[in-house]
PDB file of C-alpha atoms in Angstrom:
ATOM      1  CA  MET A  14     118.037 103.899 -95.375  1.00  0.00           C
ATOM      2  CA  ALA A  15     118.026 103.777 -99.176  1.00  0.00           C
ATOM      3  CA  ALA A  16     116.249 100.413 -99.055  1.00  0.00           C
ATOM      4  CA  THR A  17     113.548 101.910 -96.821  1.00  0.00           C
ATOM      5  CA  ALA A  18     113.013 104.781 -99.283  1.00  0.00           C
ATOM      6  CA  VAL A  19     112.779 102.361-102.227  1.00  0.00           C
ATOM      7  CA  LEU A  20     110.300 100.175-100.328  1.00  0.00           C
ATOM      8  CA  ALA A  21     108.193 103.202 -99.333  1.00  0.00           C
ATOM      9  CA  SER A  22     108.194 104.383-102.950  1.00  0.00           C
ATOM     10  CA  ALA A  23     107.156 100.928-104.205  1.00  0.00           C
ATOM     11  CA  VAL A  24     104.328 100.720-101.653  1.00  0.00           C
ATOM     12  CA  ALA A  25     103.113 104.218-102.568  1.00  0.00           C
ATOM     13  CA  GLY A  26     103.203 103.286-106.261  1.00  0.00           C
ATOM     14  CA  THR A  27     101.202 100.115-105.601  1.00  0.00           C
ATOM     15  CA  ALA A  28      98.596 102.064-103.630  1.00  0.00           C
ATOM     16  CA  ALA A  29      98.252 104.526-106.506  1.00  0.00           C
ATOM     17  CA  LEU A  30      97.545 101.628-108.893  1.00  0.00           C
ATOM     18  CA  ALA A  31      94.960  99.957-106.653  1.00  0.00           C
ATOM     19  CA  PRO A  32      91.374 100.445-107.833  1.00  0.00           C
ATOM     20  CA  GLN A  33      89.350 102.923-105.832  1.00  0.00           C
ATOM     21  CA  ALA A  34      86.213 101.640-104.123  1.00  0.00           C
ATOM     22  CA  THR A  35      83.250 103.351-105.787  1.00  0.00           C
ATOM     23  CA  ALA A  36      79.511 102.866-105.794  1.00  0.00           C
ATOM     24  CA  ALA A  37      78.206 100.713-108.637  1.00  0.00           C
ATOM     25  CA  THR A  38      77.406 102.750-111.711  1.00  0.00           C
ATOM     26  CA  ARG A  39      73.745 102.445-112.661  1.00  0.00           C
ATOM     27  CA  ALA A  40      72.852 102.509-116.337  1.00  0.00           C
ATOM     28  CA  ALA A  41      70.932 105.646-117.263  1.00  0.00           C
ATOM     29  CA  TYR A  42      67.770 105.473-119.343  1.00  0.00           C
ATOM     30  CA  ASN A  43      68.928 106.063-122.919  1.00  0.00           C
ATOM     31  CA  GLY A  44      65.743 107.553-124.419  1.00  0.00           C
ATOM     32  CA  VAL A  45      65.336 104.896-127.131  1.00  0.00           C
ATOM     33  CA  CYS A  46      61.590 104.509-126.521  1.00  0.00           C
ATOM     34  CA  GLY A  47      61.148 107.868-128.206  1.00  0.00           C
ATOM     35  CA  SER A  48      59.648 111.278-127.664  1.00  0.00           C
ATOM     36  CA  GLY A  49      56.998 111.560-124.952  1.00  0.00           C
ATOM     37  CA  TYR A  50      58.021 108.401-123.052  1.00  0.00           C
ATOM     38  CA  LYS A  51      58.796 109.018-119.380  1.00  0.00           C
ATOM     39  CA  VAL A  52      60.372 106.525-116.970  1.00  0.00           C
ATOM     40  CA  VAL A  53      57.689 105.281-114.540  1.00  0.00           C
ATOM     41  CA  ASN A  54      59.545 102.312-113.045  1.00  0.00           C
ATOM     42  CA  SER A  55      62.914 100.570-113.126  1.00  0.00           C
ATOM     43  CA  ALA A  56      64.708  97.591-111.638  1.00  0.00           C
ATOM     44  CA  PRO A  57      68.396  96.703-111.397  1.00  0.00           C
ATOM     45  CA  ILE A  58      69.684  93.584-113.140  1.00  0.00           C
ATOM     46  CA  GLY A  59      72.299  92.534-110.621  1.00  0.00           C
ATOM     47  CA  GLN A  60      75.401  94.632-111.163  1.00  0.00           C
ATOM     48  CA  LYS A  61      75.064  94.424-114.958  1.00  0.00           C
ATOM     49  CA  GLY A  62      72.452  97.046-115.804  1.00  0.00           C
ATOM     50  CA  THR A  63      68.882  98.278-115.417  1.00  0.00           C
ATOM     51  CA  VAL A  64      65.531  97.555-117.055  1.00  0.00           C
ATOM     52  CA  TYR A  65      63.296 100.614-117.532  1.00  0.00           C
ATOM     53  CA  LEU A  66      59.517 100.778-117.887  1.00  0.00           C
ATOM     54  CA  THR A  67      58.382 103.960-119.606  1.00  0.00           C
ATOM     55  CA  TYR A  68      54.941 105.347-120.484  1.00  0.00           C
ATOM     56  CA  ASN A  69      53.615 107.763-123.095  1.00  0.00           C
ATOM     57  CA  ALA A  70      50.344 109.261-121.820  1.00  0.00           C
ATOM     58  CA  THR A  71      49.387 110.634-125.248  1.00  0.00           C
ATOM     59  CA  LYS A  72      49.702 107.234-126.941  1.00  0.00           C
ATOM     60  CA  GLY A  73      48.620 105.121-123.926  1.00  0.00           C
ATOM     61  CA  LYS A  74      51.622 102.861-124.496  1.00  0.00           C
ATOM     62  CA  ASN A  75      54.296 101.421-122.264  1.00  0.00           C
ATOM     63  CA  CYS A  76      57.809 100.688-123.463  1.00  0.00           C
ATOM     64  CA  VAL A  77      60.602  98.594-121.937  1.00  0.00           C
ATOM     65  CA  VAL A  78      64.325  98.804-122.591  1.00  0.00           C
ATOM     66  CA  THR A  79      67.192  96.934-120.890  1.00  0.00           C
ATOM     67  CA  VAL A  80      70.413  98.949-120.621  1.00  0.00           C
ATOM     68  CA  ARG A  81      73.875  97.664-119.684  1.00  0.00           C
ATOM     69  CA  ASN A  82      75.972  99.603-117.171  1.00  0.00           C
ATOM     70  CA  ALA A  83      78.872  99.560-119.610  1.00  0.00           C
ATOM     71  CA  ALA A  84      78.822  98.705-123.296  1.00  0.00           C
ATOM     72  CA  GLY A  85      81.087  95.872-124.328  1.00  0.00           C
ATOM     73  CA  SER A  86      81.210  92.777-126.478  1.00  0.00           C
ATOM     74  CA  ALA A  87      77.814  91.366-127.408  1.00  0.00           C
ATOM     75  CA  VAL A  88      76.129  89.226-124.741  1.00  0.00           C
ATOM     76  CA  PRO A  89      72.650  87.650-124.556  1.00  0.00           C
ATOM     77  CA  MET A  90      70.093  90.261-123.504  1.00  0.00           C
ATOM     78  CA  PHE A  91      66.328  90.666-123.511  1.00  0.00           C
ATOM     79  CA  ALA A  92      63.531  93.171-122.895  1.00  0.00           C
ATOM     80  CA  TYR A  93      59.988  91.890-122.225  1.00  0.00           C
ATOM     81  CA  LEU A  94      56.605  93.613-121.751  1.00  0.00           C
ATOM     82  CA  TYR A  95      53.136  92.104-121.234  1.00  0.00           C
ATOM     83  CA  ALA A  96      49.817  93.961-120.811  1.00  0.00           C
ATOM     84  CA  TYR A  97      46.991  92.287-118.916  1.00  0.00           C
ATOM     85  CA  ASP A  98      44.878  92.006-122.071  1.00  0.00           C
ATOM     86  CA  GLY A  99      47.273  89.436-123.522  1.00  0.00           C
ATOM     87  CA  GLU A 100      49.382  91.720-125.729  1.00  0.00           C
ATOM     88  CA  TYR A 101      53.108  91.217-125.298  1.00  0.00           C
ATOM     89  CA  GLN A 102      56.385  92.032-127.017  1.00  0.00           C
ATOM     90  CA  GLU A 103      59.911  90.875-126.426  1.00  0.00           C
ATOM     91  CA  ASP A 104      63.314  91.487-127.928  1.00  0.00           C
ATOM     92  CA  THR A 105      66.053  88.909-127.432  1.00  0.00           C
ATOM     93  CA  GLY A 106      69.492  88.678-128.960  1.00  0.00           C
ATOM     94  CA  ASN A 107      73.169  89.387-128.466  1.00  0.00           C
ATOM     95  CA  TYR A 108      73.677  93.108-127.872  1.00  0.00           C
ATOM     96  CA  THR A 109      76.524  95.421-126.904  1.00  0.00           C
ATOM     97  CA  SER A 110      74.602  98.084-124.929  1.00  0.00           C
ATOM     98  CA  TYR A 111      70.802  97.638-124.832  1.00  0.00           C
ATOM     99  CA  ALA A 112      67.861  95.383-125.736  1.00  0.00           C
ATOM    100  CA  GLY A 113      64.508  96.756-126.870  1.00  0.00           C
ATOM    101  CA  PRO A 114      62.605  98.926-127.100  1.00  0.00           C
ATOM    102  CA  VAL A 115      59.394  96.876-126.936  1.00  0.00           C
ATOM    103  CA  TYR A 116      55.905  98.429-126.781  1.00  0.00           C
ATOM    104  CA  VAL A 117      52.351  97.472-125.742  1.00  0.00           C
ATOM    105  CA  SER A 118      49.140  99.465-125.406  1.00  0.00           C
ATOM    106  CA  ALA A 119      48.444  99.507-121.690  1.00  0.00           C
ATOM    107  CA  ARG A 120      46.336 102.528-120.739  1.00  0.00           C
ATOM    108  CA  GLY A 121      44.694 101.635-117.402  1.00  0.00           C
ATOM    109  CA  LYS A 122      46.159  98.100-117.362  1.00  0.00           C
ATOM    110  CA  CYS A 123      48.636  96.262-115.186  1.00  0.00           C
ATOM    111  CA  VAL A 124      51.835  95.185-116.912  1.00  0.00           C
ATOM    112  CA  ASP A 125      54.520  92.566-116.376  1.00  0.00           C
ATOM    113  CA  TRP A 126      57.976  93.596-117.542  1.00  0.00           C
ATOM    114  CA  ALA A 127      61.441  92.143-117.432  1.00  0.00           C
ATOM    115  CA  GLY A 128      64.997  92.476-118.590  1.00  0.00           C
ATOM    116  CA  GLY A 129      68.035  90.271-118.699  1.00  0.00           C
ATOM    117  CA  ILE A 130      71.737  90.620-119.321  1.00  0.00           C
ATOM    118  CA  ASP A 131      73.939  87.580-119.825  1.00  0.00           C
ATOM    119  CA  ASN A 132      73.070  85.200-116.964  1.00  0.00           C
ATOM    120  CA  GLN A 133      71.033  87.604-114.783  1.00  0.00           C
ATOM    121  CA  SER A 134      67.427  88.771-115.110  1.00  0.00           C
ATOM    122  CA  THR A 135      64.761  90.687-113.226  1.00  0.00           C
ATOM    123  CA  TRP A 136      61.001  90.114-113.616  1.00  0.00           C
ATOM    124  CA  THR A 137      58.295  92.473-112.348  1.00  0.00           C
ATOM    125  CA  TYR A 138      54.668  91.334-112.124  1.00  0.00           C
ATOM    126  CA  GLY A 139      51.385  93.257-111.855  1.00  0.00           C
ATOM    127  CA  SER A 140      53.051  96.642-112.016  1.00  0.00           C
ATOM    128  CA  ASN A 141      51.729 100.187-112.329  1.00  0.00           C
ATOM    129  CA  CYS A 142      48.115  99.089-113.072  1.00  0.00           C
ATOM    130  CA  GLY A 143      47.002 102.278-114.791  1.00  0.00           C
ATOM    131  CA  SER A 144      49.005 104.391-112.376  1.00  0.00           C
ATOM    132  CA  LEU A 145      52.256 106.206-112.976  1.00  0.00           C
ATOM    133  CA  ARG A 146      53.110 105.460-109.352  1.00  0.00           C
ATOM    134  CA  GLU A 147      55.950 102.999-109.003  1.00  0.00           C
ATOM    135  CA  HIS A 148      54.769  99.615-107.730  1.00  0.00           C
ATOM    136  CA  ARG A 149      56.359  96.261-108.316  1.00  0.00           C
ATOM    137  CA  VAL A 150      56.721  92.708-107.211  1.00  0.00           C
ATOM    138  CA  THR A 151      60.135  91.773-108.529  1.00  0.00           C
ATOM    139  CA  LYS A 152      61.921  88.457-108.798  1.00  0.00           C
ATOM    140  CA  GLY A 153      65.599  88.487-109.727  1.00  0.00           C
ATOM    141  CA  TRP A 154      67.588  85.511-110.926  1.00  0.00           C
TER     142      TRP A 154
END
C-alpha cells in the first residue's frame, strides 16, 4: 500500500509540473508610434508576434510596428510600410522586443505593410485605402 501512495504522489507531482494548455498570447500594441496614432489594422506573425498598422488622422500618416509576443534575446526583425505614391520606410535589425516604428504620409492612399520576426513574416497588400476600416490581403511565410 505504501508503494501505491508513493506512486500516486509522484503522478500528482508530475501533473502539477506539466504545462497548462493556454491560448497563444498575442502581443499588444505598445504605443511607440506616438500620441494620436490609433490601431487600424493588425496581422499575426505566426506564433511569434503581431504587426500593427496605425493611423494619425491629424497628421495624415500611417505607422507600422512589429511587436514580439515575449521579449527575449535579439533576433532578426523588421517593420515595413509603403504608400501608393512610392514613399516607403522600413526598419530591419536584431531586436529584443519590437521593430519600428516606421512612418509614411498616406491620407486617402492604399498602403502595403509587413512585419517579420526571426524566420516568419506577414505581408499585407492594398490595405485600408483611405479608410480606417480593416481590409487586407495577407500573405504569411
